[in-house]
mmCIF file of C-alpha atoms in Angstrom:
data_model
loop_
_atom_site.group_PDB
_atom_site.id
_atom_site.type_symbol
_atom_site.label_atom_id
_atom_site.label_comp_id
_atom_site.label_asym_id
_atom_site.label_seq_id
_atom_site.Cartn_x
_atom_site.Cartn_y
_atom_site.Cartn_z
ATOM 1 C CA UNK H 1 155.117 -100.217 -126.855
ATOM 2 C CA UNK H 2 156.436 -102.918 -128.964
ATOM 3 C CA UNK H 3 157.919 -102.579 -132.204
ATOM 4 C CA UNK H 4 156.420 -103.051 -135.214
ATOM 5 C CA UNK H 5 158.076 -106.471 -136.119
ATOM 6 C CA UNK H 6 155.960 -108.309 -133.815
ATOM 7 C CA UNK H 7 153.859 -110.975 -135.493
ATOM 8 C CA UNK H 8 150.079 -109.609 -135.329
ATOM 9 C CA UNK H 9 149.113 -112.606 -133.256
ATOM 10 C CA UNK H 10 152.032 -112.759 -130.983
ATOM 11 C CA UNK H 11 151.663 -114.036 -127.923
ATOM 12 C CA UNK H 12 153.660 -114.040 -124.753
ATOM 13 C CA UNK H 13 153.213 -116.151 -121.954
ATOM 14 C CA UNK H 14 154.378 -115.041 -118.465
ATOM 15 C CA UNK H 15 153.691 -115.814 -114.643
ATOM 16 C CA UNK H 16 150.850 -113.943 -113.215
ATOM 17 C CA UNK H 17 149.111 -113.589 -109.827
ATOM 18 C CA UNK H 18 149.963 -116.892 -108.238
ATOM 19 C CA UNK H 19 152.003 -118.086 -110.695
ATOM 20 C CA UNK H 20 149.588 -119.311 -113.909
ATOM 21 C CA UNK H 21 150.373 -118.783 -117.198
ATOM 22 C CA UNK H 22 148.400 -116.504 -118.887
ATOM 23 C CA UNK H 23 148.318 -114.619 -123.026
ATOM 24 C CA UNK H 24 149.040 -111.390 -123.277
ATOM 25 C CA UNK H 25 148.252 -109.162 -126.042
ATOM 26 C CA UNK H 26 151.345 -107.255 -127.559
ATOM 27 C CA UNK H 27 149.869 -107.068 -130.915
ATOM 28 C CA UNK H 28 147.206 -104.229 -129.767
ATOM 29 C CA UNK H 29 150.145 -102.245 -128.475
ATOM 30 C CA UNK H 30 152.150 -102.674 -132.180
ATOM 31 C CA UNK H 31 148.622 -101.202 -133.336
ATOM 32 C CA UNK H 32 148.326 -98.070 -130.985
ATOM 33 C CA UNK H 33 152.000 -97.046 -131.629
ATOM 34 C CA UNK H 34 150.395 -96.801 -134.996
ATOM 35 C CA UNK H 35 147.551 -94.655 -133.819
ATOM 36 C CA UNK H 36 149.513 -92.977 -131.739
ATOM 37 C CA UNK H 37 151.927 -91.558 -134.083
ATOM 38 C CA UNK H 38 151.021 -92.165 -137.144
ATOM 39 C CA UNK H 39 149.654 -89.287 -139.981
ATOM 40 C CA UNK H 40 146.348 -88.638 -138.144
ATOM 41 C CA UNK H 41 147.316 -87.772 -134.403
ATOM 42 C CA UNK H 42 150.699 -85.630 -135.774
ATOM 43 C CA UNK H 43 148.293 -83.871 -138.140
ATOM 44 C CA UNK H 44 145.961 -82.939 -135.661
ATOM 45 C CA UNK H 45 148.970 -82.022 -133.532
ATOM 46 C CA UNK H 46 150.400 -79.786 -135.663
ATOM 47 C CA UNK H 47 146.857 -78.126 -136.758
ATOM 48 C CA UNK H 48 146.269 -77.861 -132.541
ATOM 49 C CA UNK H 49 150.007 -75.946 -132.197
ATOM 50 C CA UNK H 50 148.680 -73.589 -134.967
ATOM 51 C CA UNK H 51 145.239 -72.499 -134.149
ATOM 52 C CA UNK H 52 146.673 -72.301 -130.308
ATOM 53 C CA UNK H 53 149.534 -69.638 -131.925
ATOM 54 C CA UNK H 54 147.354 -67.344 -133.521
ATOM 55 C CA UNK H 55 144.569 -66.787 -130.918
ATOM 56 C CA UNK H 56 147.206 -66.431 -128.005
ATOM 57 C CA UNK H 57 148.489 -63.516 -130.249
ATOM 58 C CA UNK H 58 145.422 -62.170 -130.879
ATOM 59 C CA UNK H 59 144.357 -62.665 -127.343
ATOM 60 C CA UNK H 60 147.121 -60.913 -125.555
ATOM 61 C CA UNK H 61 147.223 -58.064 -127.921
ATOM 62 C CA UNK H 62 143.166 -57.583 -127.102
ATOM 63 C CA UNK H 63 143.548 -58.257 -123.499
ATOM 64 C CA UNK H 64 145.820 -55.273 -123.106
ATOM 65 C CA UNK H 65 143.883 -53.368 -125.614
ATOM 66 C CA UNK H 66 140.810 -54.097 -123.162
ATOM 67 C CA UNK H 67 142.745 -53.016 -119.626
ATOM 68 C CA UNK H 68 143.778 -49.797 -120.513
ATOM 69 C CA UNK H 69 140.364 -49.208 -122.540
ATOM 70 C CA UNK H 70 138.649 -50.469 -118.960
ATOM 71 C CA UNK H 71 140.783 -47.662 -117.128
ATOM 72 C CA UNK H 72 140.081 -44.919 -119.141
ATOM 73 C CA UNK H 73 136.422 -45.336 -120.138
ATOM 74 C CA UNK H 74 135.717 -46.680 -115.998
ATOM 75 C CA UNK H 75 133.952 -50.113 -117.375
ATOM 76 C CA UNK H 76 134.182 -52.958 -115.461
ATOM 77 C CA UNK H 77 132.579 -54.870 -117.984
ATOM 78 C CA UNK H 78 135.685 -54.064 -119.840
ATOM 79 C CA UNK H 79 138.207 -54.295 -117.297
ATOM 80 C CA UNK H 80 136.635 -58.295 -116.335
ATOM 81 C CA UNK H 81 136.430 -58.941 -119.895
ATOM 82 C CA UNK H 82 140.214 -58.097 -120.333
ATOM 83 C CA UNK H 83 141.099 -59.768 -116.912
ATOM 84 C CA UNK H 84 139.457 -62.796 -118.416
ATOM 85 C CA UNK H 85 141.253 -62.591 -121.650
ATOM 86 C CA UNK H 86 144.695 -62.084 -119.578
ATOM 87 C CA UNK H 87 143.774 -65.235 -117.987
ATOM 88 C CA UNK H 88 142.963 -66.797 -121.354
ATOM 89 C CA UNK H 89 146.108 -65.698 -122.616
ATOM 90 C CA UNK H 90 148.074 -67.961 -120.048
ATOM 91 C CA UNK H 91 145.819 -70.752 -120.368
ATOM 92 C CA UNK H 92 146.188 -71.148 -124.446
ATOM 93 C CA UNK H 93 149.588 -70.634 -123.614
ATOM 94 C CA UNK H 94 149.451 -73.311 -121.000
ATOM 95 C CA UNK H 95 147.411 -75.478 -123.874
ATOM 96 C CA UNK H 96 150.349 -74.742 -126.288
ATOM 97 C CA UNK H 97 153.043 -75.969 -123.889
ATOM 98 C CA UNK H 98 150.892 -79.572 -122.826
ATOM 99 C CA UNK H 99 150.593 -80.028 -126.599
ATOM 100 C CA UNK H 100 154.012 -79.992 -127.683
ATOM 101 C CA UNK H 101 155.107 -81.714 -124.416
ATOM 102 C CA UNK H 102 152.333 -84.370 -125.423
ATOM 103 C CA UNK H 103 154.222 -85.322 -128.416
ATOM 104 C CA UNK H 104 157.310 -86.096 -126.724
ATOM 105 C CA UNK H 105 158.058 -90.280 -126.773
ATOM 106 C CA UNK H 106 157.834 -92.319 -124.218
ATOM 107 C CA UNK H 107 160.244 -93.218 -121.561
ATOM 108 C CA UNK H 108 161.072 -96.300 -118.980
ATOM 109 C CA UNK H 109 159.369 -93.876 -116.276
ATOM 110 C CA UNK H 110 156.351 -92.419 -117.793
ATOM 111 C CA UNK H 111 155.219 -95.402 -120.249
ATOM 112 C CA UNK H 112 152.445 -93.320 -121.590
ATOM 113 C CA UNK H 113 154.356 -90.619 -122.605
ATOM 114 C CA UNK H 114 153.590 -87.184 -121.891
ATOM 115 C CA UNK H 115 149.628 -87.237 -123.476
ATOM 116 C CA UNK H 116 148.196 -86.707 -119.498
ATOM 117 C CA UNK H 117 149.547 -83.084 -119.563
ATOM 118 C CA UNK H 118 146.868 -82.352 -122.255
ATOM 119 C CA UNK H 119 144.406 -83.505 -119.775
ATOM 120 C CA UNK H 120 146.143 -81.396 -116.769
ATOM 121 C CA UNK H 121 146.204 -78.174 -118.182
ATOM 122 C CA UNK H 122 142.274 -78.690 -119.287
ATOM 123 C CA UNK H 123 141.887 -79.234 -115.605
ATOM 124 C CA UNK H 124 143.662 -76.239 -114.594
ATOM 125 C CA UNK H 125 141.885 -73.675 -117.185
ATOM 126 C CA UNK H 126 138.693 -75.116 -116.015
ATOM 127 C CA UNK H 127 139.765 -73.939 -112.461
ATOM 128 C CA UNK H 128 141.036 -70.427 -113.433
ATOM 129 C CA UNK H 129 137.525 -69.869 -115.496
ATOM 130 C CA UNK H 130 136.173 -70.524 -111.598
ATOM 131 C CA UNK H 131 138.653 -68.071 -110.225
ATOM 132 C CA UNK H 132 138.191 -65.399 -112.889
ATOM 133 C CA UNK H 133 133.992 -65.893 -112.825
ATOM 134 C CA UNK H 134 134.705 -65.317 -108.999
ATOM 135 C CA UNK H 135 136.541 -62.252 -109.389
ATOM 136 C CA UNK H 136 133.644 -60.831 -111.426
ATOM 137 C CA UNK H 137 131.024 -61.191 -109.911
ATOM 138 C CA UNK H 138 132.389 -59.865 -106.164
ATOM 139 C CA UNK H 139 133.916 -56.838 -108.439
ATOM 140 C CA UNK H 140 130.328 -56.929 -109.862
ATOM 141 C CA UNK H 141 128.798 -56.675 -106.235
ATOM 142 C CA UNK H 142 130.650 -53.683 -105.076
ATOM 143 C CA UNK H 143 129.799 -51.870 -107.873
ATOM 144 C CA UNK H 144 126.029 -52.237 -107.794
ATOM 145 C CA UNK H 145 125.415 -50.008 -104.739
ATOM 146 C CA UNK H 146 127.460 -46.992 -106.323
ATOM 147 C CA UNK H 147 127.966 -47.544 -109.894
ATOM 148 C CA UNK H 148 130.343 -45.000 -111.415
ATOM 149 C CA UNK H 149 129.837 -43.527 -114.653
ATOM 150 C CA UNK H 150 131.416 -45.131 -117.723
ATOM 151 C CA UNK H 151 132.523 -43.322 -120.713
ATOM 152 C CA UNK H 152 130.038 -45.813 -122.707
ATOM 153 C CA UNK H 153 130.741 -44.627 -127.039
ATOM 154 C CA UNK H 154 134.194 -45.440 -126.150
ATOM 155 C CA UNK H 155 133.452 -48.649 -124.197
ATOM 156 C CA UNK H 156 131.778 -49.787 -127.387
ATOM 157 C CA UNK H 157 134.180 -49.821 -129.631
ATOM 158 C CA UNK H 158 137.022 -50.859 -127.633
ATOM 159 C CA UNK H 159 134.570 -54.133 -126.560
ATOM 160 C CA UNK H 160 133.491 -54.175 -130.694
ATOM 161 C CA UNK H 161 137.096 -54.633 -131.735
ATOM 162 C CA UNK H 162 137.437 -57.147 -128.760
ATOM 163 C CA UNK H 163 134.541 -59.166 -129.925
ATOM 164 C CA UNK H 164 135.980 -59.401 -133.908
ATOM 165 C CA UNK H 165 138.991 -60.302 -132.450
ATOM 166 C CA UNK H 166 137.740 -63.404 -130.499
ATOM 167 C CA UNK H 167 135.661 -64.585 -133.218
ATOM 168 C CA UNK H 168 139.004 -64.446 -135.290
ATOM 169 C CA UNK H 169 140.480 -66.504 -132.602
ATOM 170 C CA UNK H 170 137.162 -68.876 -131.905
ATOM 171 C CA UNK H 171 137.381 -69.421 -135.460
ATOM 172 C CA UNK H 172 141.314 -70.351 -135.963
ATOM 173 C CA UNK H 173 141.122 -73.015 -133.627
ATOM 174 C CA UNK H 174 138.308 -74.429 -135.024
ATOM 175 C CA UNK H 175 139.374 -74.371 -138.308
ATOM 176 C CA UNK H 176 143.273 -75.581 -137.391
ATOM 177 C CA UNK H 177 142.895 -77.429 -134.484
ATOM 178 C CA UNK H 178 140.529 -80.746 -133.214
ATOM 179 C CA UNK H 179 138.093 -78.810 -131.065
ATOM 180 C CA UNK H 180 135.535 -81.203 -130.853
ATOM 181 C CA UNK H 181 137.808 -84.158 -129.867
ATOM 182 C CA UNK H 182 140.592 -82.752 -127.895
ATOM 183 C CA UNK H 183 139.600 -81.347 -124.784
ATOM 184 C CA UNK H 184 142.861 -79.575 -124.308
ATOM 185 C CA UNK H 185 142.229 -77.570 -127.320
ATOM 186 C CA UNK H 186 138.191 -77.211 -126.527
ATOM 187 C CA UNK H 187 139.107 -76.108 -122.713
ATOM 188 C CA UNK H 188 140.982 -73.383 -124.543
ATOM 189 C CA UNK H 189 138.292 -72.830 -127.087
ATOM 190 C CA UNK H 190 135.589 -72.143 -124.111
ATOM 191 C CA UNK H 191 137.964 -69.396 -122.705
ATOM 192 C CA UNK H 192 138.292 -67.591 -125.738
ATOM 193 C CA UNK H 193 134.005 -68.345 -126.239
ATOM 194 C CA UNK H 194 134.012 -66.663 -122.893
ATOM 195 C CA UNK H 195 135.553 -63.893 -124.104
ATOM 196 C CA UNK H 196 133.370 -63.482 -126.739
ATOM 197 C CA UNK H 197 130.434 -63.542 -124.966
ATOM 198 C CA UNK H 198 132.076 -60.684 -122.073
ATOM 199 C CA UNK H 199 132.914 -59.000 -125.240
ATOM 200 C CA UNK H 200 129.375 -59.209 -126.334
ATOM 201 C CA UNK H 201 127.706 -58.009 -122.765
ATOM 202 C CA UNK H 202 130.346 -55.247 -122.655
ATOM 203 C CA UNK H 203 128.706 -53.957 -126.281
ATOM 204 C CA UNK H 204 125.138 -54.315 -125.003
ATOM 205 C CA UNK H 205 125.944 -52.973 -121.238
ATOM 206 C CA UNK H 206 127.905 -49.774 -123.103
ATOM 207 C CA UNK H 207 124.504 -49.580 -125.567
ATOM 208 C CA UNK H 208 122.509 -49.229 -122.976
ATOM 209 C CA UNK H 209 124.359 -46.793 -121.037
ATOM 210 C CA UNK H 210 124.979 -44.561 -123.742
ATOM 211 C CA UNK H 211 120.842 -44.274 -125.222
ATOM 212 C CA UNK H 212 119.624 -44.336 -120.869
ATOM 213 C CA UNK H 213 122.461 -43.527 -118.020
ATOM 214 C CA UNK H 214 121.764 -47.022 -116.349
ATOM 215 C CA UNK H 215 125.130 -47.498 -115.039
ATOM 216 C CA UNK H 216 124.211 -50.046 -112.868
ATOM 217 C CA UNK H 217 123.833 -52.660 -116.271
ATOM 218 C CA UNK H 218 127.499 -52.488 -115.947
ATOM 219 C CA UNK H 219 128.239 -55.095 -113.306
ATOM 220 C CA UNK H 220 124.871 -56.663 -114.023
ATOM 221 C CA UNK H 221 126.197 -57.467 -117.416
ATOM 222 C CA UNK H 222 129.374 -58.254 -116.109
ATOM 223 C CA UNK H 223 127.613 -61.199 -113.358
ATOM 224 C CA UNK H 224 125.597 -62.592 -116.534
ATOM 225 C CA UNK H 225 128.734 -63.253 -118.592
ATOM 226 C CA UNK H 226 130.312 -64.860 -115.084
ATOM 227 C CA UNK H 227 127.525 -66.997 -115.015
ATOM 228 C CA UNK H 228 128.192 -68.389 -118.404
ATOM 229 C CA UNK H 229 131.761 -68.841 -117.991
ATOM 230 C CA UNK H 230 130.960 -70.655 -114.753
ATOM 231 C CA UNK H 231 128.607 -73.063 -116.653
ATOM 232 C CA UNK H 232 131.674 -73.790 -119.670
ATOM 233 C CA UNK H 233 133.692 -74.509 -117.268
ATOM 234 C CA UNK H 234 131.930 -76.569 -115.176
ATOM 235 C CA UNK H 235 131.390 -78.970 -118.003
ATOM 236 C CA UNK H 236 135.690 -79.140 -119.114
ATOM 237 C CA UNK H 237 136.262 -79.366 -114.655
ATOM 238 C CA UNK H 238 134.102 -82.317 -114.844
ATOM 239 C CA UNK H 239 134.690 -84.599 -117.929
ATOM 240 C CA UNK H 240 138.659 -83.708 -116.767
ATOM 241 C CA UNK H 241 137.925 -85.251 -113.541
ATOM 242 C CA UNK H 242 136.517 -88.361 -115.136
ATOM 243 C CA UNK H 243 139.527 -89.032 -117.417
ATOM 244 C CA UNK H 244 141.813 -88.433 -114.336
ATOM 245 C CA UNK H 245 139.856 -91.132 -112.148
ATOM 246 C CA UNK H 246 140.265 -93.490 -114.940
ATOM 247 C CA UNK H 247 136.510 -93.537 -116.153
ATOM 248 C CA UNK H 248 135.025 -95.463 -118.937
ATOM 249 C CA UNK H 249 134.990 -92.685 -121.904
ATOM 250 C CA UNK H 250 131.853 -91.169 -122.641
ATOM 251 C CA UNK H 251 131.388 -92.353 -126.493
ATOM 252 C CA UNK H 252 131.653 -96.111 -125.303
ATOM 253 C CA UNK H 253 129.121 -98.226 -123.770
ATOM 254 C CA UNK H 254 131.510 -100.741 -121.672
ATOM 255 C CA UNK H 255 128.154 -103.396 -121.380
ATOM 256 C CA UNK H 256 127.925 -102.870 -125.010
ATOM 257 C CA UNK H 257 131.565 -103.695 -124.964
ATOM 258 C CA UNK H 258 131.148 -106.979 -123.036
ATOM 259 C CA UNK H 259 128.600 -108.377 -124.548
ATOM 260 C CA UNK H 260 129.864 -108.140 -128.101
ATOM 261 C CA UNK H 261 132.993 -109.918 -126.635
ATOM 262 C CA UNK H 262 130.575 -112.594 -125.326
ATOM 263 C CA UNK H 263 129.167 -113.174 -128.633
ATOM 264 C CA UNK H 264 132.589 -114.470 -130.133
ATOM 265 C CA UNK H 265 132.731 -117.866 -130.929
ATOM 266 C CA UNK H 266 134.401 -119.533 -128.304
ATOM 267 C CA UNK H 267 134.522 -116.920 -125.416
ATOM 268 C CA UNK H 268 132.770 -118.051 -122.194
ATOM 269 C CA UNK H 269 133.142 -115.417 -120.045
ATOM 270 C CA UNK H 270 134.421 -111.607 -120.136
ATOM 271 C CA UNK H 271 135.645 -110.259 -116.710
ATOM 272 C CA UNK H 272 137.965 -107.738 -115.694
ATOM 273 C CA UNK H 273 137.073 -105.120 -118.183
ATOM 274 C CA UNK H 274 138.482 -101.708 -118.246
ATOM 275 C CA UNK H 275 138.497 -99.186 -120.491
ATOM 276 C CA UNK H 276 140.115 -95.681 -120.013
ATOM 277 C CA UNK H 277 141.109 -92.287 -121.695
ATOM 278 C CA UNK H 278 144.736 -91.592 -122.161
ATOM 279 C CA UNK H 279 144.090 -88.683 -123.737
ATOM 280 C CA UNK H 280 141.676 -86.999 -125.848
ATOM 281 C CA UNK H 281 141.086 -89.548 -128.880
ATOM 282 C CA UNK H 282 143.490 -91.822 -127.367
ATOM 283 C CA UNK H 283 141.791 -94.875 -125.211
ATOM 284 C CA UNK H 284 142.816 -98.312 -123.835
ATOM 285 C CA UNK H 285 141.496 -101.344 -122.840
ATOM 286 C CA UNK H 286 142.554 -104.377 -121.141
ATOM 287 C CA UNK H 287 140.335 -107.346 -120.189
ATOM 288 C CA UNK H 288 140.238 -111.008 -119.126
ATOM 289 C CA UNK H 289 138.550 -113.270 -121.866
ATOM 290 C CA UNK H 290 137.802 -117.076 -120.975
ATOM 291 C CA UNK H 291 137.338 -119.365 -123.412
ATOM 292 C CA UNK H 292 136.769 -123.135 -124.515
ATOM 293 C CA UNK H 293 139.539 -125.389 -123.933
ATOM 294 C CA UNK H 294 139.407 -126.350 -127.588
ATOM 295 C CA UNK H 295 139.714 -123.709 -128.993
ATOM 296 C CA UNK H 296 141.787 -121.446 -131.096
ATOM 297 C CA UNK H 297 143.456 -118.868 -128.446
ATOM 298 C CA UNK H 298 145.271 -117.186 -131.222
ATOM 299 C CA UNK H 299 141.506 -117.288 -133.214
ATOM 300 C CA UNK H 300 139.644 -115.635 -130.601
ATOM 301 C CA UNK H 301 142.423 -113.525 -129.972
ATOM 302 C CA UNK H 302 142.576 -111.642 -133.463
ATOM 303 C CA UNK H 303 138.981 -112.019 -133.676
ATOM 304 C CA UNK H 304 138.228 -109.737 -130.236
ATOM 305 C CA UNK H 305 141.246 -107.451 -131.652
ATOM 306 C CA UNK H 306 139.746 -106.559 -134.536
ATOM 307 C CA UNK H 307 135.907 -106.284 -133.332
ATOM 308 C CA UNK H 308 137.368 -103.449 -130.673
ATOM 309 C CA UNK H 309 139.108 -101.524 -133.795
ATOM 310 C CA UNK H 310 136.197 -102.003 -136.349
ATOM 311 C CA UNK H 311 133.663 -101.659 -133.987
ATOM 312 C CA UNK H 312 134.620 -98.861 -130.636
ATOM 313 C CA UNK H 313 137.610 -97.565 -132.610
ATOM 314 C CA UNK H 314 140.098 -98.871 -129.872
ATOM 315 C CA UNK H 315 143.414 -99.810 -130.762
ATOM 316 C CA UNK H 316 145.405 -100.359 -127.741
ATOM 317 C CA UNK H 317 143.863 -103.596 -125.966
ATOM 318 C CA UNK H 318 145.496 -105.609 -123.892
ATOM 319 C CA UNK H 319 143.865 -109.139 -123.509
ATOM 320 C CA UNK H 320 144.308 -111.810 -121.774
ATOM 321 C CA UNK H 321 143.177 -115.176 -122.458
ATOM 322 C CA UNK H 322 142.308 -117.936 -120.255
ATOM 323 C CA UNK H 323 140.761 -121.533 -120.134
ATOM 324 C CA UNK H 324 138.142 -122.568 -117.664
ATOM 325 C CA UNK H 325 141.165 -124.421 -115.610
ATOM 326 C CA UNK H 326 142.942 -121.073 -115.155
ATOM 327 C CA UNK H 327 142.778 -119.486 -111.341
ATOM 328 C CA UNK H 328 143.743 -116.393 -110.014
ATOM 329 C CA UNK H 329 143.390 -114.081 -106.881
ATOM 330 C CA UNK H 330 140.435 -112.056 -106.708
ATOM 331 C CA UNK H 331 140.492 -109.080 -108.666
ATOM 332 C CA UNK H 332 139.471 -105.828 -106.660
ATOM 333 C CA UNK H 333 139.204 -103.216 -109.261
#
């Protein structure tokens, strides 16, 4: 990133491919160090590293509360929803860890800073939700030919307090952190919603129980509640995946994207388009813009700089502009 004292329409002209001069954009990078660390992101940072704090407290203290409640009352609803909130515990721990690493600066090595591990550990809580949904529902199969009997009134409260507890939690990072943006934060929101909802079977399997015997609702409960955390996951595994393989972000149409380029006056041609996810809220673009020989490169440069701000909210663009005379080597990606 360059520093701020760069002219806003500073250009720098450098060999590239076989040797042709060609503009490139710093003045898109002067605006994402902005966006990168300016009020916004640190506020949502800090609110992220607060709501992550209080549910991991609350988490681990019901998780054990849940274990030794499974043991003594013989619920494996109980003992899968605290195995699940053990799990949870290390992954909003894991979230806690990515965040603050995330605001570390950037170095000569790692030019985008540390803002992937946000997207790693979403990846890996996605994967233990798999694991943990696994573990349930084999536990849940051995169960269902000889279902042992479960001390249910005391299963109920222990999974009542549970469920207060997670909502506490559900709600914290809601309130404190940027659920609905950061996918780091909502990975860890869906594990603690998981627990919820276990905490919520484990109240209905332990009411059912306790007014007709049926034992088996138990692990049947238990597989339901899998199922759901299974589907959560899924989702967080998947849009993960997409950032990682460098797709174009799901709130931007890239032919939308293109064509608007296309409309500026001046611009012939659009090629080499790319637009990616950093990180939650964080995305970049670069892209190839040809234009008329007499024209205004500097023109059409600020003019596609600020339609991508004002228009797909991106900030840090990296554009190149060329003139019908320019070649270069095939571009393969």
């Amino acid at each position: 990133m360059h520093g701020q004292k760069e002219s806003h329409k500073h250009d720098h002209v450098h060999g590239h491919g076989r040797g042709h001069g060609h503009t490139h954009n710093h003045s898109g990078h002067s605006h994402a160090h902005g966006h990168l660390h300016g009020h916004g992101y640190e506020g949502a940072r800090t609110g992220n590293i607060k709501g992550l704090v209080i549910a991991l407290i609350i988490t681990s203290g019901i998780a054990i509360l849940e274990f030794f409640g499974g043991i003594v009352t013989h619920s494996l609803a109980l003992l899968s929803d605290a195995g699940h909130m053990l799990s949870d515990a290390s992954s909003l721990l894991l979230s806690l860890i990515a965040v603050w690493f995330a605001g570390r600066a950037a170095t000569a090595k790692k030019t985008f800073g540390f803002y992937r591990l946000e997207i790693l550990a979403a990846l890996l809580n996605g994967l233990t939700l798999f694991i943990i949904a696994g573990f349930i529902i084999w536990e849940a199969y051995q169960r269902l030919f000889d279902p042992p009997t479960v001390a249910s009134g005391t299963m109920i409260l222990i999974a009542m307090v549970g469920l207060l507890a997670n909502l506490v939690s559900a709600w914290t990072l809601i309130r404190q952190g940027d659920v609905k943006e950061n996918i780091n934060l909502r990975s860890a929101y869906l594990h603690v919603l998981g627990d919820a909802l276990g905490s919520v079977g484990a109240i209905l399997a332990g009411i059912v129980m306790y007014f007709f015997g049926w034992y088996i609702f138990d692990p049947i409960i238990s597989v339901f509640v899998a199922l759901l955390i299974l589907r959560g996951a899924w989702g967080i595994i998947t849009q993960t995946v997409h950032i990682l393989m460098e797709g174009t972000p799901s709130s931007i149409n890239k032919e939308e994207v293109s064509a608007r380029l296309a409309w500026i006056d001046g611009v012939i041609e659009v090629h080499d388009l790319h637009i990616w996810t950093i990180t939650s809220g964080i995305d970049s673009l670069s892209c190839h813009l040809v234009v008329e020989q007499t024209r205004d490169r500097q023109d059409v440069l600020q003019t596609a700089i600020d339609l991508l701000e004002q228009q797909f909210s991106i900030t840090h663009v990296t554009i190149q502009i060329e003139t019908p005379h320019i070649k270069h080597a095939e571009l393969f990606v």
